Short mmCIF file of C-alpha atoms in Angstrom, two decimals:
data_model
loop_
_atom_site.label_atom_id
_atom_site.label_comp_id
_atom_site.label_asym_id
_atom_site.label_seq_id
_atom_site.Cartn_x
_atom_site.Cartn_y
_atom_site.Cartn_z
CA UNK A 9 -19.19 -57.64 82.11
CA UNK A 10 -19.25 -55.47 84.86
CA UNK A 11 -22.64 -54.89 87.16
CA UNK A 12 -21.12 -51.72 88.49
CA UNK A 13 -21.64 -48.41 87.07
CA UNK A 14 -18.91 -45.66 87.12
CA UNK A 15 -19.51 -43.26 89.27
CA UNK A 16 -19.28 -39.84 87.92
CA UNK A 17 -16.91 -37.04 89.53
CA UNK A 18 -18.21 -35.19 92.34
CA UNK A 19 -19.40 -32.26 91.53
CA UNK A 20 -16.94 -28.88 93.24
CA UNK A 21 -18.30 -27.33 96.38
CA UNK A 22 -18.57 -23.50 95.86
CA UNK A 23 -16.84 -22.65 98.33
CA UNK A 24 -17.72 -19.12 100.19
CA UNK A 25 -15.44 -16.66 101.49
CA UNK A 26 -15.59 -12.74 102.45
CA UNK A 27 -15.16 -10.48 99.87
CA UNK A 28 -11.48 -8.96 99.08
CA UNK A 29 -10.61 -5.71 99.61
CA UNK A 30 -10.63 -3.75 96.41
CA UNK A 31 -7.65 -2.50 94.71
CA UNK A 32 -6.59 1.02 94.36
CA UNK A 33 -7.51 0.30 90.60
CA UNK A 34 -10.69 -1.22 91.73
CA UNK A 35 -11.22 1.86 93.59
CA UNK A 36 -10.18 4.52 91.36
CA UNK A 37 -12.41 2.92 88.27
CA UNK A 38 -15.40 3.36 90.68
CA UNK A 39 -14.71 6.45 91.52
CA UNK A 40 -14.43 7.26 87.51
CA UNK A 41 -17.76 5.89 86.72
CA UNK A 42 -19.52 7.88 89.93
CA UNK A 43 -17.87 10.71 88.06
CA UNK A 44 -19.37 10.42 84.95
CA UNK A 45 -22.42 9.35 86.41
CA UNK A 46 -22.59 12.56 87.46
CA UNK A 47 -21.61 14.85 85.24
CA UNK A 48 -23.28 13.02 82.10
CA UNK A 49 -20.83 11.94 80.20
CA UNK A 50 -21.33 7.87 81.08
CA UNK A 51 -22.05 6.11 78.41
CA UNK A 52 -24.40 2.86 78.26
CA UNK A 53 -24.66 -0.40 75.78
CA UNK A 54 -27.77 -0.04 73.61
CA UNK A 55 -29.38 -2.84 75.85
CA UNK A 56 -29.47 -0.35 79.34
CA UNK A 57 -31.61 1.82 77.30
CA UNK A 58 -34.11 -1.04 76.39
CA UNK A 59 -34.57 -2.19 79.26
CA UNK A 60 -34.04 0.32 82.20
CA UNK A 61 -34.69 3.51 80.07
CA UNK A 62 -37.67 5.66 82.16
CA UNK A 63 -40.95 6.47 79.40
CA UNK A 64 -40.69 9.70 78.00
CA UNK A 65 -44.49 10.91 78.28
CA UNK A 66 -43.54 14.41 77.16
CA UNK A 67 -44.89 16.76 80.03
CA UNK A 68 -41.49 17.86 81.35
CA UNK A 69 -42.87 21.57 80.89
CA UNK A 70 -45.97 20.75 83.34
CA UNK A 71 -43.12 19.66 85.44
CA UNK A 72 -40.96 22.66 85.44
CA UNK A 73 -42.68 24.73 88.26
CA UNK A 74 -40.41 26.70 90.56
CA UNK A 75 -42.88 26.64 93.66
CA UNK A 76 -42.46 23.00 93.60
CA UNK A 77 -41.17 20.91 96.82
CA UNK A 78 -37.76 19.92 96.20
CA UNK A 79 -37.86 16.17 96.78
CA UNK A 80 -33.53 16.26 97.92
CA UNK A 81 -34.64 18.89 100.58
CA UNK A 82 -37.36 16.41 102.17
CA UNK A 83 -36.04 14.57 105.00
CA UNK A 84 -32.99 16.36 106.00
CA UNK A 85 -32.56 17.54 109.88
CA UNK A 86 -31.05 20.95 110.92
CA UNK A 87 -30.05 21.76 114.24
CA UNK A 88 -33.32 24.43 114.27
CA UNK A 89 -35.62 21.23 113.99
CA UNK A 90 -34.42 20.47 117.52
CA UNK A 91 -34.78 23.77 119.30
CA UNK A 92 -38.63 23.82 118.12
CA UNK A 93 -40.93 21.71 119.97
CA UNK A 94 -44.66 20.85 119.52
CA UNK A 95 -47.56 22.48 121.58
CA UNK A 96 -47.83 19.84 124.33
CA UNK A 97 -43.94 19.85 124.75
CA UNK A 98 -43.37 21.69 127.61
CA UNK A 99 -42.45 21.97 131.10
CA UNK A 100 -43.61 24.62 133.65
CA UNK A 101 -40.55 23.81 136.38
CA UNK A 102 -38.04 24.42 133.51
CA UNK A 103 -40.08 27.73 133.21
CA UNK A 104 -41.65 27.38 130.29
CA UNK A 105 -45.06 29.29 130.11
CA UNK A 106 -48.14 27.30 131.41
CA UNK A 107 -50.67 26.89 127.69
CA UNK A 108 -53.59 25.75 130.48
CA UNK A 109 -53.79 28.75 132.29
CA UNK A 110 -56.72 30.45 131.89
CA UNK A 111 -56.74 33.18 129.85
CA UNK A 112 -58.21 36.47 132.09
CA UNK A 113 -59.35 38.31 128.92
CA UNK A 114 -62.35 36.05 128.75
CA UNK A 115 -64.95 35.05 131.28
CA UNK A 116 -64.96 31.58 132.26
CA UNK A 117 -67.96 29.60 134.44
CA UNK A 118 -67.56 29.58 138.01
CA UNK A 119 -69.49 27.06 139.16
CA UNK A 120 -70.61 23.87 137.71
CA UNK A 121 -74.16 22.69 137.55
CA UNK A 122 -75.16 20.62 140.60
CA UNK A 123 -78.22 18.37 140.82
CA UNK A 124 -81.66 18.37 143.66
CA UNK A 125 -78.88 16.82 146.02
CA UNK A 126 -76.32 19.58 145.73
CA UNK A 127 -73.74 17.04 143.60
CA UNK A 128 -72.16 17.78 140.60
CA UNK A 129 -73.88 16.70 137.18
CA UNK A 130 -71.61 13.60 136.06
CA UNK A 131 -70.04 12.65 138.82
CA UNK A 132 -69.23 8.77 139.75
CA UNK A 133 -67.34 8.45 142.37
CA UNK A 134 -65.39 5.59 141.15
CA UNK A 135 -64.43 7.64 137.51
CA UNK A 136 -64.55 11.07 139.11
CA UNK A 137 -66.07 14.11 137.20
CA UNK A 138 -67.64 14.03 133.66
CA UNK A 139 -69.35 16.88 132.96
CA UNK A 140 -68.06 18.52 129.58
CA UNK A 141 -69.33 22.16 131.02
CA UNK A 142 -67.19 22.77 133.20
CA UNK A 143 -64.57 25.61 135.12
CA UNK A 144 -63.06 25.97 131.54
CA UNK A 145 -66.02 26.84 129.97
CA UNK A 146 -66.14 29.93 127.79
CA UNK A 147 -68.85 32.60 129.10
CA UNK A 148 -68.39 35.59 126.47
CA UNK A 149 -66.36 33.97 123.32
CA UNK A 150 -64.55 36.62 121.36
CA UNK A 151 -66.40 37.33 117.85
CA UNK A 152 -65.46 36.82 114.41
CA UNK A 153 -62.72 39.45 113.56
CA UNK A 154 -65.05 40.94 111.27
CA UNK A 155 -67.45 42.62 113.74
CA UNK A 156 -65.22 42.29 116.66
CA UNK A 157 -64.69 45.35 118.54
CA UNK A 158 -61.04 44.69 118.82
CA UNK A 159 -60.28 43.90 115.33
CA UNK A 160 -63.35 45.23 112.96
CA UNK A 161 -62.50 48.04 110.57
CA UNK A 162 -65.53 50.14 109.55
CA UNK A 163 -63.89 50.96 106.19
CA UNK A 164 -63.57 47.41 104.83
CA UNK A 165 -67.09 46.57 104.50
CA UNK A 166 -69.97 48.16 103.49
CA UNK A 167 -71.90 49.83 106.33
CA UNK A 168 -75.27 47.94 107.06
CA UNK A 169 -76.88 51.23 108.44
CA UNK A 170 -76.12 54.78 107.77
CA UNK A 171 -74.45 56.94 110.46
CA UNK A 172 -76.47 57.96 112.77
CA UNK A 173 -79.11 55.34 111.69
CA UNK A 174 -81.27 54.27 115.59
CA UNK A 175 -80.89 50.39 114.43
CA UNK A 176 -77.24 51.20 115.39
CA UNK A 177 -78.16 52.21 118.71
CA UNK A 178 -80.67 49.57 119.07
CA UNK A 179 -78.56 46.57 117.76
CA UNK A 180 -75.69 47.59 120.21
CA UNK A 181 -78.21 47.85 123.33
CA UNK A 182 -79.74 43.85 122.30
CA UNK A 183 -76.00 42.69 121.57
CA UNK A 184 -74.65 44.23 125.37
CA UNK A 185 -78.17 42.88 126.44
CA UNK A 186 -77.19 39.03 124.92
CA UNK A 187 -73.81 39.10 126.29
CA UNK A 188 -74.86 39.92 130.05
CA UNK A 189 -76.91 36.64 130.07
CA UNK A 190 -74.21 34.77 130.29
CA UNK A 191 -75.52 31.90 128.23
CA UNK A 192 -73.61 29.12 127.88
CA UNK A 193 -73.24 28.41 123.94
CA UNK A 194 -73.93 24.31 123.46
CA UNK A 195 -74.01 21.64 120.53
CA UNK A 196 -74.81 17.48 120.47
CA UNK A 197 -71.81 16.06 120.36
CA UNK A 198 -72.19 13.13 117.95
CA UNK A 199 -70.41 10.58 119.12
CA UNK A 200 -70.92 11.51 122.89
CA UNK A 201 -74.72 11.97 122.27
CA UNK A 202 -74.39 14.77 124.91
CA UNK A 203 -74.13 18.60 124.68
CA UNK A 204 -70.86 19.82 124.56
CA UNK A 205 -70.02 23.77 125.18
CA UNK A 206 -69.08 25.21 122.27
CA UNK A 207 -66.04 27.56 123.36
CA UNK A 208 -64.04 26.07 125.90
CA UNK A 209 -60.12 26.77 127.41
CA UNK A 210 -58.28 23.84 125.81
CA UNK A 211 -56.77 21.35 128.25
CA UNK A 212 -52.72 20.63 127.06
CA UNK A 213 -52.49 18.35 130.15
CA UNK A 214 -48.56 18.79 131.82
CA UNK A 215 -45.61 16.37 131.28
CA UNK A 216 -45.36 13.10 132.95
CA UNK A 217 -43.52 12.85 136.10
CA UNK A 218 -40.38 11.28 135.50
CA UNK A 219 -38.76 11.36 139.15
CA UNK A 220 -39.78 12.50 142.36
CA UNK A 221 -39.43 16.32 143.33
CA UNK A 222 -36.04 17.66 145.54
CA UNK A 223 -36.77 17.45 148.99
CA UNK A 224 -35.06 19.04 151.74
CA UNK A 225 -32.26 16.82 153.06
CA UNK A 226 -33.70 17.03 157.26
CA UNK A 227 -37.33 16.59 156.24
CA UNK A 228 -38.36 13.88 158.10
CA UNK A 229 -35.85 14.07 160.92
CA UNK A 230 -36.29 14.44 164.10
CA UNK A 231 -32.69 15.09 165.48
CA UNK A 232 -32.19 18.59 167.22
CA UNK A 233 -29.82 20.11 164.04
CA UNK A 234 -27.32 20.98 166.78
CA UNK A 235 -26.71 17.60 167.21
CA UNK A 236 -26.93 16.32 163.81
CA UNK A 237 -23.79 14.56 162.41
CA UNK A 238 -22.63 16.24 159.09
CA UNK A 239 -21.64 13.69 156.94
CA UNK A 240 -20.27 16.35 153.95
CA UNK A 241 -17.23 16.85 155.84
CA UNK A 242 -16.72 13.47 156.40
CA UNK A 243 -14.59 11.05 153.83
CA UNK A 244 -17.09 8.29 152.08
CA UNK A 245 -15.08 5.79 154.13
CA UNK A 246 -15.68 7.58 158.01
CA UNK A 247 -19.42 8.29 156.41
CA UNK A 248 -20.12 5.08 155.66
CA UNK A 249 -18.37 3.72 159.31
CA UNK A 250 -20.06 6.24 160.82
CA UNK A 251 -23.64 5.53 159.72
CA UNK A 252 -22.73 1.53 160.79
CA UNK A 253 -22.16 2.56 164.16
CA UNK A 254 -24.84 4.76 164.53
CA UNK A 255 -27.65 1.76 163.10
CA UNK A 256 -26.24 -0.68 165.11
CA UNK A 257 -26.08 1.54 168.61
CA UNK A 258 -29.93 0.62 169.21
CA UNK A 259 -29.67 -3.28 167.74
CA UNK A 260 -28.87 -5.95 169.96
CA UNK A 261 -27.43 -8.09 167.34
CA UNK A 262 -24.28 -6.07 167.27
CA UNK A 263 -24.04 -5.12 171.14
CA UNK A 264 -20.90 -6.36 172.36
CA UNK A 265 -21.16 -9.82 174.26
CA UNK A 266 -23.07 -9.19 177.61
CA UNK A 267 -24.65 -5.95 176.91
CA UNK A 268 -28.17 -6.93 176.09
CA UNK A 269 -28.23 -9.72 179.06
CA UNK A 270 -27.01 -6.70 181.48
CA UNK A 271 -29.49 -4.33 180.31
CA UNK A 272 -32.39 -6.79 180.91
CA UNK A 273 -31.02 -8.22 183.99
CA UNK A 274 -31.46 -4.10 185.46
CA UNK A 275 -34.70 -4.39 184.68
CA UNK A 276 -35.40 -6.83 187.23
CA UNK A 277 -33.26 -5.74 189.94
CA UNK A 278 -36.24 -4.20 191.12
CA UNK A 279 -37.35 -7.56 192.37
CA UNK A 280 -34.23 -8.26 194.60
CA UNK A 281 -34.59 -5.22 196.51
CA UNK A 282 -37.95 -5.09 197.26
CA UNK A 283 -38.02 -8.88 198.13
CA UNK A 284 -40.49 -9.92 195.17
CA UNK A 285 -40.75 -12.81 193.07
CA UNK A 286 -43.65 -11.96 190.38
CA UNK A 287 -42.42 -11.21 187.29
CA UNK A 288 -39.50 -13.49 188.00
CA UNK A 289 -38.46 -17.07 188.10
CA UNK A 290 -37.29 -16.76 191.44
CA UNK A 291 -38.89 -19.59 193.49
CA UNK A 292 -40.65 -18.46 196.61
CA UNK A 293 -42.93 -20.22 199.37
CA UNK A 294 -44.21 -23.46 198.66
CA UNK A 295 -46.48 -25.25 200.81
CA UNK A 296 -46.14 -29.16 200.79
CA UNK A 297 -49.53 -29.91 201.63
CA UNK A 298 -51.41 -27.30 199.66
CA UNK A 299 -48.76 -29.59 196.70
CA UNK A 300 -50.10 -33.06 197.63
CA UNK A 301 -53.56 -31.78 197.15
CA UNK A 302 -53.23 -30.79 193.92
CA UNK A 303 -51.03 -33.37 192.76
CA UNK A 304 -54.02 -35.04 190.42
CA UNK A 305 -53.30 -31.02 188.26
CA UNK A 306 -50.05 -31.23 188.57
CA UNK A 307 -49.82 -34.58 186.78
CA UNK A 308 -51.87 -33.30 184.25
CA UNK A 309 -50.48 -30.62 183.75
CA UNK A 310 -46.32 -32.55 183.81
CA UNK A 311 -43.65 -30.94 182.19
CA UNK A 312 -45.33 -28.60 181.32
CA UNK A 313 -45.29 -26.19 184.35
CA UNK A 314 -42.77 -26.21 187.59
CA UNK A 315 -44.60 -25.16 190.48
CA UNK A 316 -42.55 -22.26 191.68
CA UNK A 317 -44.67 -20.57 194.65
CA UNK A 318 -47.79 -20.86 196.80
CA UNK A 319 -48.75 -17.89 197.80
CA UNK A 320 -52.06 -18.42 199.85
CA UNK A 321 -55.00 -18.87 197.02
CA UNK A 322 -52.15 -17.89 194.34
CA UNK A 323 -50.23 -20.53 192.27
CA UNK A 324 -46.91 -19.18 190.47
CA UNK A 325 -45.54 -22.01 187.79
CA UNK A 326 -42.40 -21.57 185.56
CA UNK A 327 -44.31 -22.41 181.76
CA UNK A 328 -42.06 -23.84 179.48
CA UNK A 329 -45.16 -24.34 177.03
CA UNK A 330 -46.14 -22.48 173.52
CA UNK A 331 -46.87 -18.54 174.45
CA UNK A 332 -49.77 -18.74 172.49
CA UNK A 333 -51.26 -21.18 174.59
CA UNK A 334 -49.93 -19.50 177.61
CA UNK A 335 -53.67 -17.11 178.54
CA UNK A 336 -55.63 -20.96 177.88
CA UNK A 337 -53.36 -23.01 179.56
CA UNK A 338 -53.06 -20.70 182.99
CA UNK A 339 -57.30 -20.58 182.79
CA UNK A 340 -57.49 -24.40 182.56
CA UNK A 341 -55.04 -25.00 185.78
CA UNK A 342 -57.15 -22.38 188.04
CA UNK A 343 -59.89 -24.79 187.04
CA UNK A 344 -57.81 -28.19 187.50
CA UNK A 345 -56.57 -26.83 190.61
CA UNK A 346 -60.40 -26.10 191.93
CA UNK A 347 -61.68 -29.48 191.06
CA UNK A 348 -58.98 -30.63 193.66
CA UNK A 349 -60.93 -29.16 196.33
CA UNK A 350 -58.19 -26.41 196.75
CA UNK A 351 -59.50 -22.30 196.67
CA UNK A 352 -57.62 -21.16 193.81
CA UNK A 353 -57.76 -16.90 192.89
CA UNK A 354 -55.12 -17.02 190.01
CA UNK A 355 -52.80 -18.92 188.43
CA UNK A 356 -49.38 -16.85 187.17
CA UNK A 357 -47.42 -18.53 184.26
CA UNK A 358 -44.03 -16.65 184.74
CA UNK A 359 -41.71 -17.27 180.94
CA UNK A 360 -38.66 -15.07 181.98
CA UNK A 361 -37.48 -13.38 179.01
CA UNK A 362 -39.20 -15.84 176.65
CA UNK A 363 -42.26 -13.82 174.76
CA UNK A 364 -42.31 -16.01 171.55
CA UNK A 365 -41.63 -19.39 170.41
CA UNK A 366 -38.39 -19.58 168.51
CA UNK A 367 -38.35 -22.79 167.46
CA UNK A 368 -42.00 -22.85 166.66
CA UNK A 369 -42.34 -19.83 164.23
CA UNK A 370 -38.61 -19.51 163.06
CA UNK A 371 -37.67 -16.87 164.93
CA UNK A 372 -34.48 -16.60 166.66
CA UNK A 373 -33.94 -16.84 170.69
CA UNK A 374 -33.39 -13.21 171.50
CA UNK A 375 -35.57 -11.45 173.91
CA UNK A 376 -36.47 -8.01 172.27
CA UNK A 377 -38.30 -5.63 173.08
CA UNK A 378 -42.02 -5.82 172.07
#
């Protein structure tokens, strides 16, 4: 007998797969049952009608009112609902009217109220103004249509007084008399906690700016417009060539070879002609003794400096140290120099061309102008 048991068959994988295309029978019995869907003729098994059959509570007569909102209609977009737009949807530069002008039929107040120190109530000058009663502030509100000069019609309503009655006369002299106050009509706010004026221009605020305004192309230039190059006539390619040659005319990294070392070496042509040597690395005088008595500096001092002149109580060296210590290092060797015994007046540390360290602050080796 047999320890093993027999392994039952494996149950089929369902296997999945996209659904077929339908048939043109497929297709035409759906569109056969939409059909009578529709028109009422569909018939159902007695089960539909147990099951997914909508409770008949017998009101359909409340139900058949002909003001009623047609629930198909909600919903559905026309190309009107487009062209409308809601109040704060505007845009004066596209020349739509401005809603926060102020109206000039009604008086508005003209100055806010300012405290012992001649500053507006409210104001922080970190959050700016917050005074509620302010410029569009409603002096002389217009009055309920009823009694409003504009809009009242005497035959409507029943007359209070009689023509010709003196409260008439009377009541219009107190009302022109209320109105030329000029009081400013208030209520607490609640949730503020503050008075608020009661009749007040409303604020729509104005669209948010979504790119910077058109400027004038030149604004901002300083070239004569005689002499400005027009680059509409031009091609994009001779534009775009053109505007290369014009950035790098004033940059010596495109110079051609020798240009920038000619330019500066004009600059101190000066010194040849008029026989100088300050300002230069040109070496000039130097007297041997004046050298062995201030050899105990110039030891110090070693690679630093080459002596290049001395020019009576003047010392000229060729620094080849960091030109930030240039100022300290030409004040400590007038002071070396004087502990030798030797009358020292100045101390020049001549670089060249050199005005920064290149290697020190990653900067590269050419001499520009600073």
């Amino acid at each position: 007998m047999s320890d093993t048991k027999e392994e039952s068959p494996a149950t089929p994988e369902m296997e999945l797969s996209k659904p077929s295309t339908p048939t043109s029978a497929e297709q035409t019995l759906a569109a056969q049952i939409l059909s009578e869907i529709d028109d009422g003729t569909r018939t159902y098994p007695p089960w539909y009608y147990e099951q997914y059959e909508e409770d008949d509570y017998g009101d359909d007569d409340l139900d058949d009112d002909p003001d009623a909102i047609d629930p198909e209609t909600l919903g559905k977009w026309d190309p009107s609902d487009l062209e409308t737009r809601l109040e704060y949807e505007f845009d004066p530069a596209d020349g739509d009217p401005d809603p926060n002008v102020l109206d000039p039929k009604f008086e508005h107040l003209q100055q806010v109220e300012l405290d012992e120190e001649g500053i507006e109530v409210g104001y922080d000058p970190i959050y700016g103004r917050s005074n509620p009663v302010d410029e569009r502030t409603i002096i002389n509100p217009q009055d309920s249509y009823v009694i409003d000069d504009q809009t009242r019609d005497d035959d409507l309503v029943t007359p209070t007084f009689l023509p010709g009655d003196l409260e008439i006369a009377a009541n219009a002299e107190i009302t022109t008399f209320r109105k030329s106050l000029k009081i400013v009509q208030t209520y607490t706010d609640p949730f503020l906690e503050m008075e608020v004026p009661r009749y007040q221009a409303r604020w729509y605020g104005y669209p948010e700016q979504q790119r910077y305004p058109d400027k004038d192309v030149n604004e901002n230039r300083f070239t004569d417009p005689k002499d400005a190059t027009n680059f509409d006539e031009m091609t994009p390619y001779r534009a775009r060539k053109t505007a290369v040659q014009m950035a790098r005319a004033k940059n010596n990294e495109w110079l051609p070879e020798g240009k920038s070392a000619a330019f500066h070496n004009a600059k101190t042509d000066v010194y040849g002609k008029l026989g100088l040597t300050v300002g230069s690395l040109m070496k000039g005088e130097i007297d041997e003794t004046v050298v062995e008595n201030i050899r105990p500096a110039l030891d110090i001092l070693g690679s630093c400096v080459d002596l290049l002149e001395t020019n009576g109580t003047v010392f000229r060296f060729h620094y080849h140290g960091l030109i930030k210590n240039k100022r300290g290092m030409a004040a400590w060797t007038e002071t070396l120099i004087r502990d030798c015994g030797v009358e020292c007046t100045g101390v020049v540390f001549e670089t060249g061309w050199r005005k920064r360290d290149p290697y020190y602050d990653a900067g590269d080796k050419w001499f520009g102008p600073y």
